PDB file of C-alpha atoms and ligand atoms in Angstrom:
ATOM      1  CA  MET A   1    -159.840  22.729-309.567  1.00 59.00           C
ATOM      2  CA  SER A   2    -158.136  23.691-313.063  1.00 90.00           C
ATOM      3  CA  ARG A   3    -154.288  23.037-312.667  1.00 95.00           C
ATOM      4  CA  LEU A   4    -154.512  21.158-315.714  1.00 98.00           C
ATOM      5  CA  ASN A   5    -156.543  23.598-317.861  1.00 97.00           C
ATOM      6  CA  GLY A   6    -155.576  23.591-321.619  1.00 97.00           C
ATOM      7  CA  LYS A   7    -153.546  20.112-321.216  1.00 98.00           C
ATOM      8  CA  ALA A   8    -153.613  16.841-322.600  1.00 98.00           C
ATOM      9  CA  ALA A   9    -153.425  13.655-320.794  1.00 98.00           C
ATOM     10  CA  LEU A  10    -152.960   9.950-321.577  1.00 99.00           C
ATOM     11  CA  VAL A  11    -153.841   7.332-319.107  1.00 99.00           C
ATOM     12  CA  THR A  12    -153.267   3.659-320.116  1.00 99.00           C
ATOM     13  CA  GLY A  13    -155.519   0.905-318.684  1.00 98.00           C
ATOM     14  CA  ALA A  14    -157.999   3.734-317.388  1.00 99.00           C
ATOM     15  CA  SER A  15    -161.394   1.443-317.851  1.00 98.00           C
ATOM     16  CA  ARG A  16    -160.806   0.209-314.580  1.00 98.00           C
ATOM     17  CA  GLY A  17    -159.057   0.352-311.087  1.00 98.00           C
ATOM     18  CA  ILE A  18    -156.310   3.096-310.340  1.00 99.00           C
ATOM     19  CA  GLY A  19    -156.369   4.074-314.014  1.00 99.00           C
ATOM     20  CA  ARG A  20    -160.066   4.869-314.200  1.00 99.00           C
ATOM     21  CA  ALA A  21    -159.565   7.147-310.653  1.00 99.00           C
ATOM     22  CA  THR A  22    -156.841   8.588-312.316  1.00 99.00           C
ATOM     23  CA  ALA A  23    -158.395   9.658-315.374  1.00 99.00           C
ATOM     24  CA  LEU A  24    -161.386  11.006-313.165  1.00 98.00           C
ATOM     25  CA  ALA A  25    -158.898  12.884-311.259  1.00 98.00           C
ATOM     26  CA  LEU A  26    -156.911  14.532-314.273  1.00 98.00           C
ATOM     27  CA  ALA A  27    -160.489  15.430-315.772  1.00 98.00           C
ATOM     28  CA  ASN A  28    -161.313  17.399-312.513  1.00 98.00           C
ATOM     29  CA  ASP A  29    -158.277  18.969-312.875  1.00 98.00           C
ATOM     30  CA  GLY A  30    -159.115  20.049-316.426  1.00 98.00           C
ATOM     31  CA  ALA A  31    -157.254  17.967-318.693  1.00 98.00           C
ATOM     32  CA  LEU A  32    -158.466  16.669-322.002  1.00 98.00           C
ATOM     33  CA  VAL A  33    -158.149  12.921-320.871  1.00 98.00           C
ATOM     34  CA  ILE A  34    -157.334   9.996-323.137  1.00 99.00           C
ATOM     35  CA  VAL A  35    -158.717   6.964-321.589  1.00 99.00           C
ATOM     36  CA  HIS A  36    -157.059   3.727-322.928  1.00 99.00           C
ATOM     37  CA  TYR A  37    -158.399   0.408-322.587  1.00 98.00           C
ATOM     38  CA  SER A  38    -157.310  -3.059-324.083  1.00 98.00           C
ATOM     39  CA  SER A  39    -160.632  -4.805-324.259  1.00 98.00           C
ATOM     40  CA  ALA A  40    -162.893  -3.321-322.013  1.00 98.00           C
ATOM     41  CA  ALA A  41    -164.334  -0.652-324.436  1.00 98.00           C
ATOM     42  CA  ALA A  42    -167.848  -0.208-322.711  1.00 98.00           C
ATOM     43  CA  GLU A  43    -166.177   0.353-319.440  1.00 98.00           C
ATOM     44  CA  ALA A  44    -163.821   2.867-321.180  1.00 98.00           C
ATOM     45  CA  LEU A  45    -166.558   4.791-322.735  1.00 98.00           C
ATOM     46  CA  ALA A  46    -168.626   4.756-319.389  1.00 98.00           C
ATOM     47  CA  VAL A  47    -165.446   6.661-318.072  1.00 99.00           C
ATOM     48  CA  VAL A  48    -165.539   9.106-320.946  1.00 98.00           C
ATOM     49  CA  ASP A  49    -169.309   9.650-320.312  1.00 98.00           C
ATOM     50  CA  GLU A  50    -168.620  10.400-316.613  1.00 98.00           C
ATOM     51  CA  ILE A  51    -166.076  12.958-317.317  1.00 98.00           C
ATOM     52  CA  VAL A  52    -168.339  14.707-320.092  1.00 98.00           C
ATOM     53  CA  ARG A  53    -171.236  14.771-318.089  1.00 98.00           C
ATOM     54  CA  ALA A  54    -169.280  16.573-315.233  1.00 98.00           C
ATOM     55  CA  GLY A  55    -168.397  18.900-317.738  1.00 98.00           C
ATOM     56  CA  GLY A  56    -164.833  17.670-318.644  1.00 98.00           C
ATOM     57  CA  LYS A  57    -163.143  16.687-322.026  1.00 98.00           C
ATOM     58  CA  ALA A  58    -162.222  12.942-322.672  1.00 98.00           C
ATOM     59  CA  THR A  59    -161.970  10.528-325.369  1.00 98.00           C
ATOM     60  CA  ALA A  60    -161.356   6.628-325.434  1.00 98.00           C
ATOM     61  CA  VAL A  61    -158.787   4.546-327.523  1.00 98.00           C
ATOM     62  CA  GLY A  62    -158.120   1.098-327.428  1.00 98.00           C
ATOM     63  CA  ALA A  63    -154.720  -0.842-327.980  1.00 98.00           C
ATOM     64  CA  ASP A  64    -153.414  -4.446-326.702  1.00 98.00           C
ATOM     65  CA  LEU A  65    -149.956  -3.197-325.046  1.00 98.00           C
ATOM     66  CA  GLY A  66    -149.101  -7.031-324.591  1.00 98.00           C
ATOM     67  CA  THR A  67    -148.423  -7.217-328.716  1.00 98.00           C
ATOM     68  CA  ALA A  68    -144.774  -6.262-330.215  1.00 98.00           C
ATOM     69  CA  ASP A  69    -146.081  -3.121-331.684  1.00 98.00           C
ATOM     70  CA  GLY A  70    -149.110  -2.128-328.961  1.00 98.00           C
ATOM     71  CA  ALA A  71    -147.285   0.870-327.625  1.00 98.00           C
ATOM     72  CA  HIS A  72    -146.431   2.139-331.107  1.00 98.00           C
ATOM     73  CA  VAL A  73    -149.814   1.585-332.250  1.00 98.00           C
ATOM     74  CA  LEU A  74    -151.374   3.478-329.148  1.00 98.00           C
ATOM     75  CA  ALA A  75    -148.706   6.347-329.610  1.00 98.00           C
ATOM     76  CA  ALA A  76    -149.826   6.730-333.206  1.00 98.00           C
ATOM     77  CA  LYS A  77    -153.410   7.015-332.315  1.00 98.00           C
ATOM     78  CA  VAL A  78    -152.573   9.463-329.155  1.00 98.00           C
ATOM     79  CA  ARG A  79    -150.676  11.605-331.709  1.00 98.00           C
ATOM     80  CA  GLU A  80    -153.437  11.946-334.052  1.00 98.00           C
ATOM     81  CA  ILE A  81    -155.837  13.238-331.249  1.00 98.00           C
ATOM     82  CA  VAL A  82    -153.322  15.521-329.575  1.00 97.00           C
ATOM     83  CA  GLY A  83    -151.259  16.918-332.530  1.00 96.00           C
ATOM     84  CA  ASN A  84    -148.041  18.167-331.425  1.00 95.00           C
ATOM     85  CA  ARG A  85    -148.124  18.075-327.731  1.00 97.00           C
ATOM     86  CA  LEU A  86    -148.886  15.846-325.034  1.00 98.00           C
ATOM     87  CA  ASP A  87    -148.602  17.163-321.438  1.00 98.00           C
ATOM     88  CA  VAL A  88    -149.008  13.887-319.477  1.00 98.00           C
ATOM     89  CA  LEU A  89    -148.720  10.332-319.826  1.00 99.00           C
ATOM     90  CA  VAL A  90    -149.579   7.923-317.174  1.00 99.00           C
ATOM     91  CA  ALA A  91    -148.550   4.262-318.085  1.00 99.00           C
ATOM     92  CA  ASN A  92    -150.856   2.526-315.694  1.00 98.00           C
ATOM     93  CA  ALA A  93    -151.661  -0.307-317.436  1.00 99.00           C
ATOM     94  CA  GLY A  94    -150.407  -3.515-315.855  1.00 98.00           C
ATOM     95  CA  VAL A  95    -150.985  -7.059-315.308  1.00 98.00           C
ATOM     96  CA  SER A  96    -150.204  -9.570-312.057  1.00 98.00           C
ATOM     97  CA  ASN A  97    -149.938 -13.160-311.981  1.00 96.00           C
ATOM     98  CA  ALA A  98    -149.370 -14.628-308.430  1.00 96.00           C
ATOM     99  CA  ALA A  99    -147.734 -18.489-308.957  1.00 95.00           C
ATOM    100  CA  PRO A 100    -145.036 -20.458-306.898  1.00 96.00           C
ATOM    101  CA  ILE A 101    -141.526 -20.140-308.625  1.00 97.00           C
ATOM    102  CA  GLU A 102    -141.801 -23.459-309.822  1.00 97.00           C
ATOM    103  CA  ASP A 103    -145.189 -23.109-311.599  1.00 97.00           C
ATOM    104  CA  LEU A 104    -144.556 -19.573-313.920  1.00 97.00           C
ATOM    105  CA  SER A 105    -144.138 -20.345-317.456  1.00 98.00           C
ATOM    106  CA  VAL A 106    -142.202 -18.596-319.806  1.00 98.00           C
ATOM    107  CA  GLU A 107    -145.145 -17.319-321.543  1.00 98.00           C
ATOM    108  CA  ASP A 108    -146.552 -15.801-318.235  1.00 98.00           C
ATOM    109  CA  PHE A 109    -143.000 -14.268-317.272  1.00 98.00           C
ATOM    110  CA  ASP A 110    -142.714 -12.580-320.926  1.00 98.00           C
ATOM    111  CA  LYS A 111    -146.524 -11.368-320.788  1.00 98.00           C
ATOM    112  CA  LEU A 112    -145.668  -9.753-317.470  1.00 98.00           C
ATOM    113  CA  PHE A 113    -142.679  -7.866-318.899  1.00 98.00           C
ATOM    114  CA  ALA A 114    -144.233  -7.125-322.253  1.00 98.00           C
ATOM    115  CA  ILE A 115    -147.122  -5.486-320.558  1.00 98.00           C
ATOM    116  CA  ASN A 116    -145.753  -3.897-317.543  1.00 99.00           C
ATOM    117  CA  VAL A 117    -142.149  -2.838-318.700  1.00 99.00           C
ATOM    118  CA  ARG A 118    -141.831  -3.217-322.509  1.00 99.00           C
ATOM    119  CA  ALA A 119    -145.109  -1.176-322.920  1.00 98.00           C
ATOM    120  CA  PRO A 120    -144.238   1.787-320.693  1.00 98.00           C
ATOM    121  CA  PHE A 121    -140.918   1.920-322.588  1.00 98.00           C
ATOM    122  CA  PHE A 122    -141.844   1.981-326.097  1.00 98.00           C
ATOM    123  CA  LEU A 123    -144.708   4.429-325.141  1.00 98.00           C
ATOM    124  CA  VAL A 124    -142.429   6.810-323.890  1.00 98.00           C
ATOM    125  CA  GLN A 125    -140.050   6.330-326.911  1.00 98.00           C
ATOM    126  CA  GLN A 126    -142.920   6.810-329.180  1.00 98.00           C
ATOM    127  CA  LEU A 127    -144.418  10.026-327.676  1.00 98.00           C
ATOM    128  CA  LEU A 128    -141.127  11.799-326.876  1.00 98.00           C
ATOM    129  CA  PRO A 129    -141.672  13.902-330.165  1.00 97.00           C
ATOM    130  CA  VAL A 130    -144.888  15.365-328.617  1.00 98.00           C
ATOM    131  CA  LEU A 131    -143.388  15.609-325.079  1.00 98.00           C
ATOM    132  CA  GLY A 132    -142.101  18.896-324.240  1.00 88.00           C
ATOM    133  CA  ASP A 133    -141.055  21.257-321.546  1.00 94.00           C
ATOM    134  CA  GLY A 134    -143.193  20.898-318.752  1.00 95.00           C
ATOM    135  CA  SER A 135    -144.613  17.372-319.535  1.00 98.00           C
ATOM    136  CA  SER A 136    -144.934  14.884-316.860  1.00 98.00           C
ATOM    137  CA  VAL A 137    -144.332  11.287-317.072  1.00 99.00           C
ATOM    138  CA  VAL A 138    -145.996   8.827-314.257  1.00 99.00           C
ATOM    139  CA  LEU A 139    -145.369   5.216-314.403  1.00 99.00           C
ATOM    140  CA  LEU A 140    -146.716   2.557-311.875  1.00 99.00           C
ATOM    141  CA  SER A 141    -144.463   0.981-309.480  1.00 99.00           C
ATOM    142  CA  SER A 142    -145.370  -1.158-306.821  1.00 98.00           C
ATOM    143  CA  LEU A 143    -144.769  -2.174-302.823  1.00 98.00           C
ATOM    144  CA  ALA A 144    -143.668  -5.311-304.379  1.00 98.00           C
ATOM    145  CA  ALA A 145    -140.634  -3.661-306.032  1.00 98.00           C
ATOM    146  CA  ARG A 146    -139.161  -3.275-302.496  1.00 98.00           C
ATOM    147  CA  ALA A 147    -140.744  -5.775-300.186  1.00 98.00           C
ATOM    148  CA  ALA A 148    -141.476  -9.618-300.380  1.00 97.00           C
ATOM    149  CA  VAL A 149    -145.338  -9.884-300.517  1.00 95.00           C
ATOM    150  CA  GLY A 150    -147.363 -13.025-301.814  1.00 93.00           C
ATOM    151  CA  THR A 151    -146.100 -15.205-304.852  1.00 96.00           C
ATOM    152  CA  ILE A 152    -145.453 -12.407-307.261  1.00 98.00           C
ATOM    153  CA  TYR A 153    -141.870 -12.875-308.097  1.00 98.00           C
ATOM    154  CA  ALA A 154    -142.010 -11.776-312.102  1.00 98.00           C
ATOM    155  CA  TYR A 155    -144.567  -9.357-311.486  1.00 98.00           C
ATOM    156  CA  ALA A 156    -142.140  -7.798-308.502  1.00 98.00           C
ATOM    157  CA  ALA A 157    -139.262  -7.896-310.719  1.00 98.00           C
ATOM    158  CA  THR A 158    -141.276  -5.804-313.636  1.00 98.00           C
ATOM    159  CA  LYS A 159    -141.661  -3.120-310.956  1.00 98.00           C
ATOM    160  CA  GLY A 160    -138.339  -3.334-309.830  1.00 98.00           C
ATOM    161  CA  ALA A 161    -137.378  -2.441-313.588  1.00 98.00           C
ATOM    162  CA  ILE A 162    -139.880   0.388-313.442  1.00 99.00           C
ATOM    163  CA  ASP A 163    -138.329   1.904-310.308  1.00 98.00           C
ATOM    164  CA  THR A 164    -134.930   1.861-312.388  1.00 98.00           C
ATOM    165  CA  LEU A 165    -136.499   3.177-315.515  1.00 98.00           C
ATOM    166  CA  VAL A 166    -137.684   6.244-313.818  1.00 98.00           C
ATOM    167  CA  LYS A 167    -134.308   7.206-312.740  1.00 98.00           C
ATOM    168  CA  HIS A 168    -132.748   6.847-316.007  1.00 98.00           C
ATOM    169  CA  PHE A 169    -135.465   8.424-317.944  1.00 98.00           C
ATOM    170  CA  ALA A 170    -135.605  11.363-315.618  1.00 98.00           C
ATOM    171  CA  SER A 171    -131.750  11.800-316.199  1.00 98.00           C
ATOM    172  CA  ALA A 172    -132.058  11.688-319.790  1.00 98.00           C
ATOM    173  CA  LEU A 173    -134.981  13.923-320.205  1.00 98.00           C
ATOM    174  CA  GLY A 174    -134.336  16.510-317.557  1.00 98.00           C
ATOM    175  CA  SER A 175    -132.592  18.824-319.836  1.00 98.00           C
ATOM    176  CA  ARG A 176    -136.049  18.754-322.336  1.00 97.00           C
ATOM    177  CA  GLY A 177    -137.992  19.890-319.106  1.00 98.00           C
ATOM    178  CA  ILE A 178    -139.618  16.392-318.984  1.00 98.00           C
ATOM    179  CA  ARG A 179    -140.179  15.059-315.372  1.00 98.00           C
ATOM    180  CA  VAL A 180    -140.310  11.196-314.941  1.00 98.00           C
ATOM    181  CA  ASN A 181    -141.480   9.751-311.773  1.00 99.00           C
ATOM    182  CA  ALA A 182    -143.346   6.591-310.396  1.00 99.00           C
ATOM    183  CA  VAL A 183    -146.195   6.061-307.686  1.00 99.00           C
ATOM    184  CA  ALA A 184    -145.976   2.626-305.830  1.00 99.00           C
ATOM    185  CA  PRO A 185    -149.195   1.578-304.220  1.00 98.00           C
ATOM    186  CA  GLY A 186    -149.615  -1.031-301.849  1.00 98.00           C
ATOM    187  CA  ILE A 187    -152.363  -3.225-301.811  1.00 98.00           C
ATOM    188  CA  VAL A 188    -155.551  -1.819-303.295  1.00 98.00           C
ATOM    189  CA  ALA A 189    -158.920  -2.962-303.884  1.00 98.00           C
ATOM    190  CA  THR A 190    -159.375  -3.538-307.693  1.00 98.00           C
ATOM    191  CA  ASP A 191    -159.624  -6.469-310.014  1.00 97.00           C
ATOM    192  CA  MET A 192    -155.775  -7.035-309.712  1.00 98.00           C
ATOM    193  CA  SER A 193    -156.144  -7.523-306.121  1.00 97.00           C
ATOM    194  CA  ALA A 194    -159.479  -9.183-305.768  1.00 96.00           C
ATOM    195  CA  PHE A 195    -158.280 -10.885-302.652  1.00 96.00           C
ATOM    196  CA  THR A 196    -159.102  -7.797-300.713  1.00 96.00           C
ATOM    197  CA  LYS A 197    -162.900  -8.677-301.310  1.00 96.00           C
ATOM    198  CA  THR A 198    -162.448 -11.694-298.810  1.00 97.00           C
ATOM    199  CA  ASP A 199    -162.161 -11.306-295.133  1.00 97.00           C
ATOM    200  CA  ALA A 200    -158.728 -13.136-295.189  1.00 97.00           C
ATOM    201  CA  GLY A 201    -157.392 -10.941-298.131  1.00 96.00           C
ATOM    202  CA  GLN A 202    -158.465  -7.839-296.005  1.00 97.00           C
ATOM    203  CA  GLN A 203    -156.553  -8.989-292.836  1.00 97.00           C
ATOM    204  CA  PHE A 204    -153.637  -9.740-294.442  1.00 97.00           C
ATOM    205  CA  ALA A 205    -153.394  -6.222-296.266  1.00 97.00           C
ATOM    206  CA  LEU A 206    -154.205  -4.599-292.712  1.00 97.00           C
ATOM    207  CA  GLY A 207    -151.515  -6.794-291.315  1.00 97.00           C
ATOM    208  CA  ILE A 208    -149.024  -5.482-293.287  1.00 98.00           C
ATOM    209  CA  GLN A 209    -150.196  -1.586-293.345  1.00 98.00           C
ATOM    210  CA  SER A 210    -149.626   1.026-290.648  1.00 98.00           C
ATOM    211  CA  LEU A 211    -152.842   2.572-291.652  1.00 98.00           C
ATOM    212  CA  LYS A 212    -155.642   0.184-290.845  1.00 97.00           C
ATOM    213  CA  ARG A 213    -158.194   0.073-293.752  1.00 97.00           C
ATOM    214  CA  VAL A 214    -158.202  -1.426-297.368  1.00 98.00           C
ATOM    215  CA  ALA A 215    -156.876   1.438-300.094  1.00 98.00           C
ATOM    216  CA  HIS A 216    -159.033   2.111-302.986  1.00 98.00           C
ATOM    217  CA  PRO A 217    -158.025   3.603-306.242  1.00 98.00           C
ATOM    218  CA  THR A 218    -159.056   7.120-304.921  1.00 98.00           C
ATOM    219  CA  ASP A 219    -156.434   6.945-302.628  1.00 98.00           C
ATOM    220  CA  ILE A 220    -153.734   6.574-305.334  1.00 99.00           C
ATOM    221  CA  ALA A 221    -155.037   8.938-307.983  1.00 99.00           C
ATOM    222  CA  PRO A 222    -154.504  12.482-306.127  1.00 98.00           C
ATOM    223  CA  VAL A 223    -151.046  11.400-305.741  1.00 98.00           C
ATOM    224  CA  ILE A 224    -150.724  10.929-309.694  1.00 99.00           C
ATOM    225  CA  ALA A 225    -152.687  13.977-310.472  1.00 98.00           C
ATOM    226  CA  PHE A 226    -150.111  15.863-308.052  1.00 98.00           C
ATOM    227  CA  LEU A 227    -147.004  14.455-310.237  1.00 98.00           C
ATOM    228  CA  ALA A 228    -149.017  15.306-313.248  1.00 98.00           C
ATOM    229  CA  SER A 229    -149.314  18.963-312.362  1.00 98.00           C
ATOM    230  CA  ASP A 230    -146.976  22.026-311.820  1.00 97.00           C
ATOM    231  CA  ASP A 231    -147.408  21.491-307.908  1.00 98.00           C
ATOM    232  CA  SER A 232    -144.475  18.870-308.274  1.00 98.00           C
ATOM    233  CA  ARG A 233    -142.482  20.786-310.726  1.00 98.00           C
ATOM    234  CA  TRP A 234    -139.155  19.902-308.646  1.00 98.00           C
ATOM    235  CA  VAL A 235    -139.781  16.181-308.268  1.00 98.00           C
ATOM    236  CA  THR A 236    -138.314  13.664-310.870  1.00 98.00           C
ATOM    237  CA  GLY A 237    -136.365  10.580-311.056  1.00 98.00           C
ATOM    238  CA  ASP A 238    -138.546   9.622-307.715  1.00 98.00           C
ATOM    239  CA  THR A 239    -140.807   6.857-306.712  1.00 98.00           C
ATOM    240  CA  ILE A 240    -143.723   8.058-304.455  1.00 98.00           C
ATOM    241  CA  HIS A 241    -144.740   5.009-302.008  1.00 98.00           C
ATOM    242  CA  VAL A 242    -148.395   5.456-301.651  1.00 98.00           C
ATOM    243  CA  ASP A 243    -149.003   2.267-299.536  1.00 98.00           C
ATOM    244  CA  GLY A 244    -150.467   3.353-296.008  1.00 98.00           C
ATOM    245  CA  GLY A 245    -147.248   2.660-294.395  1.00 98.00           C
ATOM    246  CA  SER A 246    -146.990  -0.951-295.959  1.00 98.00           C
ATOM    247  CA  LYS A 247    -143.916  -3.072-294.376  1.00 97.00           C
ATOM    248  CA  LEU A 248    -142.350  -0.127-292.590  1.00 96.00           C
TER     249      LEU A 248
HETATM  250  N1  LIG B   1    -154.151  -3.042-307.331  1.00 84.18           N
HETATM  251  C1  LIG B   1    -152.922  -3.200-306.633  1.00 84.18           C
HETATM  252  O1  LIG B   1    -153.013  -3.578-305.492  1.00 84.18           O
HETATM  253  C2  LIG B   1    -151.881  -2.538-307.146  1.00 84.18           C
HETATM  254  C3  LIG B   1    -150.920  -2.368-306.124  1.00 84.18           C
HETATM  255  C4  LIG B   1    -149.350  -1.874-306.753  1.00 84.18           C
HETATM  256  C5  LIG B   1    -149.259  -1.576-307.987  1.00 84.18           C
HETATM  257  N2  LIG B   1    -150.388  -1.499-309.040  1.00 84.18           N
HETATM  258  C6  LIG B   1    -150.549  -1.237-310.475  1.00 84.18           C
HETATM  259  O2  LIG B   1    -151.410  -0.422-310.600  1.00 84.18           O
HETATM  260  C7  LIG B   1    -151.577  -0.365-312.084  1.00 84.18           C
HETATM  261  C8  LIG B   1    -153.204  -0.412-312.267  1.00 84.18           C
HETATM  262  O3  LIG B   1    -153.548  -1.659-311.325  1.00 84.18           O
HETATM  263  P1  LIG B   1    -155.233  -1.883-311.224  1.00 84.18           P
HETATM  264  O4  LIG B   1    -155.110  -2.738-309.855  1.00 84.18           O
HETATM  265  O5  LIG B   1    -155.850  -0.631-311.068  1.00 84.18           O
HETATM  266  O6  LIG B   1    -155.367  -3.090-312.119  1.00 84.18           O
HETATM  267  P2  LIG B   1    -156.846  -3.620-312.960  1.00 84.18           P
HETATM  268  O7  LIG B   1    -157.824  -2.996-312.134  1.00 84.18           O
HETATM  269  O8  LIG B   1    -156.496  -4.937-313.059  1.00 84.18           O
HETATM  270  O9  LIG B   1    -156.938  -2.811-314.191  1.00 84.18           O
HETATM  271  C9  LIG B   1    -155.766  -3.026-315.534  1.00 84.18           C
HETATM  272  C10 LIG B   1    -155.840  -2.209-316.688  1.00 84.18           C
HETATM  273  O10 LIG B   1    -154.827  -2.538-317.478  1.00 84.18           O
HETATM  274  C11 LIG B   1    -155.368  -2.580-318.808  1.00 84.18           C
HETATM  275  N3  LIG B   1    -154.664  -4.057-319.227  1.00 84.18           N
HETATM  276  C12 LIG B   1    -154.626  -5.209-318.951  1.00 84.18           C
HETATM  277  N4  LIG B   1    -154.044  -5.925-319.665  1.00 84.18           N
HETATM  278  C13 LIG B   1    -153.519  -4.964-320.967  1.00 84.18           C
HETATM  279  C14 LIG B   1    -153.147  -4.934-322.271  1.00 84.18           C
HETATM  280  N5  LIG B   1    -152.773  -6.209-322.559  1.00 84.18           N
HETATM  281  N6  LIG B   1    -153.259  -4.204-323.166  1.00 84.18           N
HETATM  282  C15 LIG B   1    -153.517  -2.877-322.737  1.00 84.18           C
HETATM  283  N7  LIG B   1    -154.101  -2.719-321.393  1.00 84.18           N
HETATM  284  C16 LIG B   1    -153.992  -3.818-320.523  1.00 84.18           C
HETATM  285  C17 LIG B   1    -156.897  -3.270-318.502  1.00 84.18           C
HETATM  286  O11 LIG B   1    -157.597  -2.674-319.529  1.00 84.18           O
HETATM  287  P3  LIG B   1    -158.940  -3.667-319.913  1.00 84.18           P
HETATM  288  O12 LIG B   1    -160.022  -3.230-318.814  1.00 84.18           O
HETATM  289  O13 LIG B   1    -159.460  -3.189-321.259  1.00 84.18           O
HETATM  290  O14 LIG B   1    -158.716  -5.142-319.684  1.00 84.18           O
HETATM  291  C18 LIG B   1    -157.393  -2.358-317.175  1.00 84.18           C
HETATM  292  O15 LIG B   1    -157.524  -0.744-317.635  1.00 84.18           O
HETATM  293  C19 LIG B   1    -151.048  -1.655-312.616  1.00 84.18           C
HETATM  294  O16 LIG B   1    -149.745  -1.150-313.357  1.00 84.18           O
HETATM  295  C20 LIG B   1    -150.383  -2.352-311.514  1.00 84.18           C
HETATM  296  O17 LIG B   1    -149.314  -3.110-311.509  1.00 84.18           O
HETATM  297  C21 LIG B   1    -151.677  -2.181-308.572  1.00 84.18           C
END
């Protein structure tokens, strides 16, 4: 497929999990992919290598999105690479933290909001000058934004904020031809949902899903690639649930 030929895409948190699968999918569609990572440089370079060996184009860029200027630093690096045009921004990097209400610290709460909400907000802000007509922004929401699953209260609130942001961003940026959407996965077998490696964890996932298998990052990436492409040209301000029919 070549629906992203000649386009440039940034995928944050692309060293592992859903971000990695998304980087591979966008590159397979023809995009030059900027593979962002925080600390896992070797893993990010392996993703770049896999893309290049398959005949695609990619480069890796590191930045800690938990710092106050992390999004600004990353945006500056991205603009050095792409020049005056970025076509696709997938703000995927995220962290989770399961803890009873009584146990979550202020530091943990702030870290969740810094990486999951502040960073996507300021990435969009800092990349606006190079996002133009036909650009697509995809943010990562979660099943947790609409349903009580586990003890991930503050994490769930960060994803609720994402669902709100996409509507406001889409409304503000539509006149510039920029679409903004979110994808809300359910439970996906990644490092973040490492409990899916246990029998009990798998049973928990199957128990809340209509479809009876554990999801993999490759179940999510094609939907992000669809939102990145012109095939979704009339979709904006929406959150697409990609969760095998969880908590119906
Ligand atoms: N897995 C699920 O069940 C699930 C469900 C719903 C929504 N989601 C959402 O989907 C997205 C991807 O999740 P995942 O499961 O693929 O996660 P993951 O496998 O744990 O990977 C997280 C990614 O985020 C990056 N990251 C972590 N802390 C960062 C920081 N301070 N600065 C910059 N990047 C940082 C990591 O980079 P390094 O490798 O360099 O550390 C990594 O690439 C997240 O937004 C998550 O909330 C996941």
